[in-house]
Every structure is written in structure tokens, then in C-alpha cells.
Short mmCIF file of C-alpha atoms and ligand atoms in Angstrom, two decimals:
data_model
loop_
_atom_site.label_atom_id
_atom_site.label_comp_id
_atom_site.label_asym_id
_atom_site.label_seq_id
_atom_site.Cartn_x
_atom_site.Cartn_y
_atom_site.Cartn_z
CA MET A 1 19.23 -23.80 -7.80
CA ALA A 2 15.76 -25.32 -8.25
CA PRO A 3 13.45 -23.19 -10.38
CA ILE A 4 10.54 -21.41 -8.67
CA ARG A 5 7.31 -23.20 -9.62
CA ILE A 6 4.90 -20.56 -10.87
CA ALA A 7 1.28 -20.40 -12.07
CA LEU A 8 0.07 -17.70 -14.45
CA VAL A 9 -3.38 -16.30 -13.70
CA GLY A 10 -5.52 -14.51 -16.35
CA ILE A 11 -4.48 -15.73 -19.78
CA GLY A 12 -5.20 -12.75 -22.03
CA LYS A 13 -3.20 -10.35 -24.21
CA ILE A 14 -0.31 -9.50 -21.89
CA ALA A 15 0.02 -13.07 -20.56
CA ARG A 16 0.38 -14.38 -24.12
CA ASP A 17 2.45 -11.50 -25.54
CA GLN A 18 4.94 -11.17 -22.68
CA HIS A 19 4.61 -13.37 -19.61
CA ILE A 20 4.59 -16.78 -21.33
CA PRO A 21 7.64 -16.02 -23.52
CA ALA A 22 9.53 -14.42 -20.60
CA LEU A 23 8.86 -17.46 -18.39
CA ALA A 24 9.81 -19.88 -21.18
CA ALA A 25 13.19 -18.13 -21.48
CA SER A 26 13.82 -17.88 -17.72
CA GLU A 27 15.99 -20.34 -15.80
CA ASP A 28 14.57 -19.00 -12.54
CA PHE A 29 10.99 -20.21 -13.13
CA GLU A 30 9.08 -23.29 -14.21
CA LEU A 31 5.53 -22.59 -15.45
CA VAL A 32 3.55 -25.40 -13.81
CA ALA A 33 -0.08 -24.29 -14.23
CA ALA A 34 -2.42 -21.67 -15.64
CA VAL A 35 -5.56 -20.29 -14.03
CA SER A 36 -8.11 -18.75 -16.40
CA ARG A 37 -11.81 -19.18 -17.17
CA HIS A 38 -11.42 -19.94 -20.86
CA THR A 39 -8.12 -20.99 -22.38
CA GLY A 40 -4.55 -21.50 -21.22
CA PRO A 41 -1.16 -22.14 -22.83
CA GLU A 42 -0.65 -25.47 -24.62
CA GLY A 43 0.75 -28.31 -22.54
CA ILE A 44 0.14 -26.70 -19.11
CA PRO A 45 -2.63 -27.83 -16.72
CA LEU A 46 -5.46 -25.24 -16.73
CA PHE A 47 -7.71 -24.48 -13.73
CA ARG A 48 -10.67 -22.11 -13.32
CA THR A 49 -9.58 -20.85 -9.89
CA ILE A 50 -6.49 -20.77 -7.68
CA ASP A 51 -8.34 -22.91 -5.14
CA ASP A 52 -9.06 -25.55 -7.83
CA MET A 53 -5.35 -25.59 -8.69
CA LEU A 54 -4.34 -26.05 -5.05
CA ALA A 55 -7.02 -28.73 -4.50
CA ALA A 56 -5.60 -30.66 -7.48
CA GLY A 57 -2.31 -30.96 -5.56
CA ILE A 58 -0.18 -28.97 -8.03
CA LYS A 59 3.11 -28.02 -6.34
CA VAL A 60 3.44 -24.29 -6.79
CA ASP A 61 5.53 -21.62 -5.06
CA ALA A 62 4.30 -18.43 -6.72
CA VAL A 63 1.61 -16.88 -8.90
CA SER A 64 1.77 -14.06 -11.41
CA LEU A 65 -1.55 -12.24 -11.81
CA CYS A 66 -2.39 -10.90 -15.29
CA THR A 67 -6.15 -10.39 -14.88
CA PRO A 68 -7.74 -6.93 -15.11
CA PRO A 69 -7.28 -4.85 -11.93
CA VAL A 70 -10.86 -5.22 -10.67
CA GLY A 71 -11.00 -8.65 -9.04
CA ARG A 72 -7.26 -9.03 -8.65
CA TYR A 73 -7.38 -8.25 -4.91
CA ALA A 74 -9.44 -11.39 -4.11
CA LEU A 75 -7.10 -13.54 -6.23
CA ALA A 76 -4.02 -12.12 -4.55
CA ARG A 77 -5.52 -12.52 -1.07
CA SER A 78 -6.27 -16.20 -1.66
CA ALA A 79 -2.77 -16.79 -3.09
CA ILE A 80 -1.13 -15.05 -0.12
CA ALA A 81 -3.33 -16.98 2.33
CA ALA A 82 -2.09 -20.20 0.67
CA GLY A 83 1.51 -19.10 1.29
CA LEU A 84 2.30 -18.27 -2.36
CA HIS A 85 4.59 -15.46 -3.49
CA VAL A 86 2.68 -12.99 -5.69
CA MET A 87 3.66 -10.87 -8.68
CA LEU A 88 1.08 -8.32 -9.86
CA GLU A 89 0.65 -6.75 -13.30
CA LYS A 90 0.21 -3.02 -13.22
CA PRO A 91 -1.89 -1.39 -11.80
CA PRO A 92 -1.51 -3.55 -8.68
CA ALA A 93 -5.20 -3.59 -7.67
CA ALA A 94 -8.45 -1.70 -8.18
CA SER A 95 -7.70 0.85 -5.43
CA VAL A 96 -4.78 2.13 -3.36
CA THR A 97 -6.37 0.69 -0.21
CA GLU A 98 -6.58 -2.77 -1.76
CA ALA A 99 -2.91 -2.60 -2.78
CA GLU A 100 -1.85 -1.49 0.73
CA ASP A 101 -3.87 -4.30 2.26
CA LEU A 102 -2.11 -6.83 0.01
CA ALA A 103 1.27 -5.49 1.14
CA ASN A 104 0.25 -5.94 4.79
CA ALA A 105 -1.16 -9.42 4.15
CA ALA A 106 2.04 -10.53 2.38
CA ARG A 107 4.17 -9.19 5.23
CA ARG A 108 2.07 -11.03 7.84
CA ARG A 109 2.16 -14.31 5.84
CA GLY A 110 5.90 -14.04 5.14
CA VAL A 111 5.63 -14.18 1.34
CA SER A 112 7.03 -11.86 -1.32
CA LEU A 113 4.78 -9.36 -3.08
CA TYR A 114 5.98 -7.56 -6.21
CA THR A 115 3.94 -4.73 -7.70
CA THR A 116 5.50 -4.55 -11.17
CA TRP A 117 5.81 -1.44 -13.34
CA HIS A 118 6.99 -2.79 -16.67
CA THR A 119 8.02 0.58 -18.11
CA ARG A 120 10.53 0.95 -15.27
CA ALA A 121 12.34 -2.08 -16.74
CA ALA A 122 12.77 -0.33 -20.12
CA PRO A 123 16.47 0.15 -20.95
CA ALA A 124 16.59 3.98 -20.87
CA ILE A 125 14.92 4.51 -17.48
CA GLU A 126 17.93 3.91 -15.18
CA PRO A 127 20.33 5.97 -17.36
CA ALA A 128 17.76 8.79 -17.32
CA ARG A 129 17.51 8.57 -13.54
CA ALA A 130 21.30 8.76 -13.23
CA TRP A 131 21.44 11.85 -15.49
CA VAL A 132 18.65 13.60 -13.60
CA ALA A 133 20.45 12.95 -10.30
CA GLU A 134 23.33 15.09 -11.64
CA HIS A 135 21.25 17.94 -13.09
CA ASN A 136 18.88 20.59 -11.83
CA VAL A 137 15.58 19.86 -13.60
CA ARG A 138 13.60 22.91 -14.76
CA ASP A 139 10.69 21.45 -16.71
CA VAL A 140 9.17 18.06 -17.63
CA VAL A 141 6.65 17.35 -20.40
CA ILE A 142 5.10 13.90 -20.80
CA THR A 143 3.24 12.96 -23.99
CA TRP A 144 1.58 9.54 -23.99
CA ARG A 145 -0.66 9.16 -27.04
CA GLU A 146 -1.82 5.88 -28.58
CA ASP A 147 -4.78 4.37 -30.38
CA VAL A 148 -7.10 2.52 -28.00
CA LYS A 149 -8.60 0.60 -30.93
CA LYS A 150 -5.15 -0.79 -31.77
CA TRP A 151 -3.96 -1.62 -28.23
CA HIS A 152 -7.18 -2.61 -26.44
CA PRO A 153 -9.55 -4.00 -29.07
CA GLY A 154 -12.76 -5.31 -27.51
CA GLN A 155 -11.51 -4.89 -23.91
CA GLU A 156 -14.72 -3.75 -22.22
CA TRP A 157 -13.27 -3.92 -18.68
CA ILE A 158 -10.91 -1.06 -19.47
CA TRP A 159 -13.86 1.35 -19.88
CA GLU A 160 -15.59 0.28 -16.66
CA PRO A 161 -15.04 1.83 -13.20
CA GLY A 162 -11.66 0.56 -12.00
CA GLY A 163 -10.51 -0.14 -15.56
CA LEU A 164 -8.71 3.25 -15.53
CA GLY A 165 -9.38 4.19 -19.16
CA VAL A 166 -6.46 6.17 -20.59
CA PHE A 167 -4.66 5.88 -17.25
CA ASP A 168 -4.08 2.19 -18.10
CA PRO A 169 -1.23 3.32 -20.43
CA GLY A 170 -0.79 6.68 -18.65
CA ILE A 171 0.23 4.97 -15.42
CA ASN A 172 3.24 3.60 -17.34
CA ALA A 173 4.44 7.18 -17.87
CA LEU A 174 3.81 7.94 -14.20
CA SER A 175 5.77 4.84 -13.18
CA ALA A 176 8.70 6.10 -15.29
CA ILE A 177 8.73 9.69 -14.06
CA THR A 178 8.30 8.72 -10.39
CA ARG A 179 11.36 6.48 -10.77
CA ILE A 180 13.42 9.09 -12.63
CA MET A 181 12.76 12.14 -10.44
CA PRO A 182 14.61 12.16 -7.12
CA ASP A 183 11.77 13.67 -5.06
CA ALA A 184 8.14 12.63 -4.63
CA LEU A 185 5.64 14.11 -7.10
CA HIS A 186 2.23 15.48 -6.24
CA LEU A 187 -0.67 16.38 -8.47
CA THR A 188 -1.77 20.03 -8.54
CA ASP A 189 -4.39 20.05 -11.30
CA ALA A 190 -6.05 17.68 -13.78
CA GLU A 191 -8.76 17.48 -16.41
CA LEU A 192 -10.21 14.09 -17.38
CA PHE A 193 -12.20 13.70 -20.60
CA PHE A 194 -14.98 11.10 -20.40
CA PRO A 195 -16.86 9.97 -23.54
CA ALA A 196 -20.59 10.37 -22.84
CA ASN A 197 -21.11 6.60 -23.18
CA ARG A 198 -18.14 5.46 -21.07
CA ALA A 199 -17.31 5.29 -17.35
CA ALA A 200 -13.57 5.87 -17.82
CA PRO A 201 -11.61 8.74 -19.44
CA ILE A 202 -10.27 8.62 -23.00
CA ALA A 203 -7.84 11.51 -22.38
CA ALA A 204 -6.37 13.39 -19.44
CA HIS A 205 -4.20 16.45 -18.80
CA LEU A 206 -2.25 16.47 -15.54
CA THR A 207 -0.12 19.11 -13.84
CA MET A 208 2.24 17.86 -11.16
CA SER A 209 5.11 19.23 -9.14
CA ASP A 210 7.77 18.17 -6.66
CA ALA A 211 9.13 19.71 -3.45
CA ASN A 212 11.26 22.12 -5.54
CA GLY A 213 8.24 23.38 -7.51
CA THR A 214 9.41 21.78 -10.78
CA PRO A 215 6.55 21.91 -13.31
CA ILE A 216 5.66 18.46 -14.68
CA ARG A 217 2.88 18.33 -17.25
CA ALA A 218 1.40 15.19 -18.76
CA GLU A 219 -0.95 14.65 -21.66
CA PHE A 220 -2.49 11.18 -22.06
CA ASP A 221 -4.66 10.52 -25.10
CA TRP A 222 -6.17 7.37 -26.56
CA ARG A 223 -7.40 9.02 -29.78
CA GLU A 224 -4.05 9.01 -31.60
CA GLU A 225 -4.51 7.49 -35.04
CA GLY A 226 -0.97 8.10 -36.28
CA GLN A 227 2.29 7.00 -34.69
CA ASP A 228 2.16 6.07 -30.98
CA ARG A 229 3.99 8.62 -28.84
CA TRP A 230 5.37 7.58 -25.45
CA ASP A 231 7.72 10.49 -24.74
CA ILE A 232 9.16 12.26 -21.70
CA ASP A 233 11.14 15.48 -22.29
CA ILE A 234 13.21 16.82 -19.44
CA VAL A 235 14.84 20.26 -19.56
CA ALA A 236 17.57 20.86 -16.98
CA ASP A 237 20.35 23.36 -16.38
CA GLY A 238 23.03 22.30 -18.85
CA GLY A 239 21.05 19.97 -21.06
CA ARG A 240 17.93 18.42 -22.44
CA LEU A 241 17.03 14.74 -22.12
CA ALA A 242 14.50 13.05 -24.39
CA LEU A 243 13.06 9.66 -23.52
CA SER A 244 10.96 8.09 -26.25
CA LYS A 245 9.50 4.74 -27.37
CA GLY A 246 8.17 4.22 -23.84
CA GLY A 247 11.63 4.30 -22.27
CA ALA A 248 13.45 2.30 -24.93
CA ARG A 249 15.30 5.32 -26.40
CA LEU A 250 17.32 8.02 -24.66
CA ALA A 251 18.86 11.10 -26.25
CA ILE A 252 20.70 13.90 -24.48
CA GLY A 253 20.96 16.93 -26.70
CA ASP A 254 21.68 15.56 -30.19
CA LYS A 255 23.39 12.40 -29.00
CA VAL A 256 21.53 9.07 -28.71
CA PHE A 257 22.72 7.00 -25.73
CA VAL A 258 20.19 4.16 -25.69
CA ASP A 259 18.09 2.82 -28.55
CA GLY A 260 16.96 -0.58 -27.36
CA GLY A 261 14.06 -2.87 -28.05
CA ALA A 262 10.55 -2.01 -27.01
CA ILE A 263 8.41 -3.78 -24.39
CA ASP A 264 10.00 -7.18 -25.19
CA ALA A 265 13.05 -6.25 -23.11
CA GLU A 266 10.98 -5.44 -20.03
CA TYR A 267 9.37 -8.69 -18.87
CA PRO A 268 12.57 -10.78 -18.56
CA GLY A 269 13.78 -8.02 -16.23
CA LEU A 270 10.58 -8.15 -14.17
CA TYR A 271 10.84 -11.92 -13.71
CA ALA A 272 14.54 -11.68 -12.80
CA ARG A 273 13.59 -9.16 -10.11
CA PHE A 274 10.73 -11.36 -8.84
CA ALA A 275 13.10 -14.33 -8.55
CA GLU A 276 15.53 -12.17 -6.57
CA LEU A 277 12.74 -11.05 -4.21
CA VAL A 278 11.49 -14.61 -3.64
CA ARG A 279 15.01 -15.94 -3.03
CA THR A 280 15.92 -13.17 -0.58
CA GLY A 281 12.55 -13.10 1.21
CA GLN A 282 11.74 -9.50 0.25
CA SER A 283 8.84 -7.56 -1.27
CA ASP A 284 8.88 -4.64 -3.69
CA VAL A 285 5.76 -2.50 -3.38
CA ASP A 286 5.82 1.07 -4.72
CA LEU A 287 2.40 2.64 -5.06
CA ALA A 288 3.53 6.17 -6.07
CA PRO A 289 2.24 5.93 -9.69
CA PHE A 290 -1.08 4.49 -8.50
CA ARG A 291 -1.56 7.29 -5.94
CA LEU A 292 -1.11 9.94 -8.64
CA VAL A 293 -3.84 8.25 -10.70
CA ALA A 294 -6.16 8.11 -7.68
CA ASP A 295 -5.44 11.80 -7.02
CA ALA A 296 -6.25 12.67 -10.64
CA PHE A 297 -9.65 11.00 -10.31
CA MET A 298 -10.17 12.80 -6.97
CA LEU A 299 -8.88 16.30 -7.80
CA GLY A 300 -9.42 16.42 -11.57
CA ARG A 301 -12.23 18.21 -13.37
CA HIS A 302 -14.41 15.67 -15.23
CA THR A 303 -15.41 16.87 -18.69
CA THR A 304 -17.92 14.95 -20.81
CA ILE A 305 -17.15 14.72 -24.54
CA GLU A 306 -18.62 12.96 -27.59
CA PRO A 307 -19.36 9.21 -27.24
CA PHE A 308 -16.64 6.74 -28.16
CA ILE A 309 -17.76 4.00 -30.57
CA GLU A 310 -15.14 1.32 -31.21
P1 NAP B 1 -7.04 -9.05 -21.37
O1 NAP B 1 -6.50 -9.31 -22.74
O2 NAP B 1 -8.45 -8.66 -21.23
O3 NAP B 1 -6.71 -10.35 -20.52
C1 NAP B 1 -7.08 -10.50 -19.17
C2 NAP B 1 -7.50 -11.94 -18.95
O4 NAP B 1 -7.90 -12.06 -17.58
C3 NAP B 1 -8.71 -12.33 -19.79
O5 NAP B 1 -8.31 -12.95 -20.98
C4 NAP B 1 -9.49 -13.25 -18.88
O6 NAP B 1 -9.20 -14.59 -19.20
C5 NAP B 1 -8.98 -12.98 -17.46
N1 NAP B 1 -10.02 -12.38 -16.63
C6 NAP B 1 -10.28 -12.69 -15.36
N2 NAP B 1 -11.26 -11.96 -14.86
C7 NAP B 1 -11.66 -11.14 -15.83
C8 NAP B 1 -12.66 -10.15 -15.92
N3 NAP B 1 -13.46 -9.84 -14.89
N4 NAP B 1 -12.79 -9.48 -17.10
C9 NAP B 1 -12.00 -9.77 -18.14
N5 NAP B 1 -11.03 -10.72 -18.10
C10 NAP B 1 -10.87 -11.39 -16.96
O7 NAP B 1 -6.20 -7.90 -20.63
P2 NAP B 1 -4.63 -7.58 -20.81
O8 NAP B 1 -4.48 -6.56 -21.88
O9 NAP B 1 -3.85 -8.82 -20.89
O10 NAP B 1 -4.38 -6.79 -19.45
C11 NAP B 1 -4.31 -7.47 -18.20
C12 NAP B 1 -3.48 -6.62 -17.25
O11 NAP B 1 -2.18 -6.47 -17.82
C13 NAP B 1 -4.05 -5.20 -17.05
O12 NAP B 1 -3.87 -4.81 -15.71
C14 NAP B 1 -3.19 -4.35 -17.97
O13 NAP B 1 -3.06 -3.02 -17.51
C15 NAP B 1 -1.86 -5.08 -17.91
N6 NAP B 1 -1.00 -4.85 -19.08
C16 NAP B 1 -1.51 -5.00 -20.36
C17 NAP B 1 -0.68 -4.72 -21.45
C18 NAP B 1 -1.16 -4.87 -22.88
O14 NAP B 1 -0.42 -4.53 -23.80
N7 NAP B 1 -2.36 -5.39 -23.13
C19 NAP B 1 0.62 -4.30 -21.25
C20 NAP B 1 1.12 -4.22 -19.96
C21 NAP B 1 0.29 -4.49 -18.89
P3 NAP B 1 -10.34 -15.69 -18.95
O15 NAP B 1 -11.56 -15.16 -19.63
O16 NAP B 1 -9.77 -16.94 -19.54
O17 NAP B 1 -10.51 -15.76 -17.45
#
């Protein structure tokens, strides 16, 4: 089968760390162009805009958008209008309405749209979902703590409105728990901690629940200077499940069932799924994690704390 000709848009940290290696190893895709304002991968034609790429006559079937969320809507709309299949980094857009509009536009144009959630492709997520389906969950605690200086050095967009602040990693935890739990989650309470000099939160505490009233608490914090913690602990009748390393490790009681690689295992899975969607004419758009973030900004108390200086 001929590979899907794809262009990568927004050549920054995640494009270089994950997308380029995953595409290089994939038999489903051929990376034919890059679109970015500054630099692109060696040996691939580079364009400043999607329209410039199309005007140059490059034959392309799909784009994968790795720009920051603000501005991604316009890029995705022009790709869809040109009849290209579109894969979106998380979060899928700058607002829920933008993401819904992209889903409608893709449906009308007959192209595939894939809103990726890379943590859902971590090796312990599906086994955790299967275990939860067989157990009555009593309590869930999510701890997502990392050092913003280590993971987002110099990324100013992440502190601007629409950059999401600590919800940029926190949404990964929400993408995992909304996949694992069988029923929809809703937010009941939140507190967001904004540094006095920033427009986005550096920490957040969320309380959520499901239709059964299961308590689900989450703590997101970007001020961790020790070991990163990306953990979800689930207590159920008859057992305790611990997900750690962002979904790469799964223990039930004292027994470890999965202890796989970290994020490196996720992107090949995302591209395999995108290829399947393109080849079967489908889309995969799940906005549940994004809605919870929007609800946290809407319902949460906003508390101002000391300035953050990088
Ligand atoms: P990044 O390092 O800042 O890269 C984004 C790239 O997009 C920039 O290098 C820039 O390249 C281009 N760009 C286009 N418009 C831009 C704008 N208005 N402001 C800044 N850059 C713009 O960001 P990233 O960490 O790769 O994150 C990109 C997306 O991937 C985010 O949605 C993030 O949540 C997601 N993600 C990141 C990670 C991670 O570990 N960093 C992990 C998973 C997912 P040009 O200047 O050449 O145009």
C-alpha cells in the first residue's frame, strides 16, 4: 500500500522529539514537507505556510499540526479546506468551540480528523481500563507534578491565555482518566493558582465525579523540583491499581503488570491510528479531556500567588 504523504507543521520540541522519529520509523507515512517559520528537518522542503506548500505543487495527503494551540484552528481549517486529512497535537485547539467546528468542517469536507491524546497510547492505559471495567471503583487520586523549567524552558506561549499553563501537562492525566473510567466525568470544584505575573495557572486542584458519585481528585503542579510524578491511584472493591510514569507502569496490589518505556512508545501508536483512520475514511474526535479543562477555568476559584520567574 502506498504510504500517506504527510507534512509536519510547527517544528518545535515535540515535533523534533517525537513526531519526526515516529514518522521516520513508520511504513504508513512518507514525510514530504515541513511548515514552520524558522527551521525544519534536514532534507525536507520547508515552507512558511500551508498555502505556500500547496502553491509549490507538493503532493500531500495529510498534515500533522504540532504548533501551540492558539492559532492551530486557522491552520487546520485551511488544511481541511484543501482536502487534507488532519492530525492534531493535544490540546486540539484553543477552545472547545474551535475543536467542534473543526470536527464539523472535516465531516463536511470528507477528510479524517484525529484529535490525539498521547498519554492514551501509553502501554498501561488499556490494561487499566480493562481492570476498572471489572471492579467497582471507590476513589481516584491523580498526582501530576513536574518542573516547568525542565519541560517548557523559554516557552512563553504556554503562559499566555490559551496556553493552558499547568493544564498543558494536566490534560494528559485527564485524557488518561476519561479513557479509563467507564462513565463520563464532570467537574464539581477547582482552585487554580496563577502567578501574579502570568496569565495561566502554575498549579491546580480539581475535584471531579461520575454518575455513581465516585470521588476523583487531581493535583497538577509545575513547581516540582525533584522527581516528576505522573501518577493515578485507583482504589476499588477488591484491589488497588497504581498507574505511574505517565501511564507506562501499572501495578495492582504488589504485583507489577506493565513497566514499559515512557513517551517514546506513544507516538508510533498515534501514527498507526491516524493511518487506520485515513485508510478507513473515519475521524476520531474526543473532546472530554478538553471540556474538563474548560470547566475548570469556568468553575474554578482563581487564586493569585507569588510571581514566577524562570
Ligand atoms: P514549541 O517547542 O514551542 O514548538 C512549537 C513550534 O510551533 C515552534 O517551534 C514554532 O516553530 C511553531 N509556532 C507556530 N506558531 C507559533 C506561535 N504563535 N508561537 C510559538 N510557536 C509557534 O512547543 P512544543 O513543546 O513542541 O508543543 C507544541 C504542542 O505539542 C503543544 O500543543 C503541546 O501541548 C504539545 N506537546 C508537547 C510536548 C512536549 O514535551 N513539549 C509533549 C506532548 C505534546 P516556528 O517558529 O518555526 O514556526
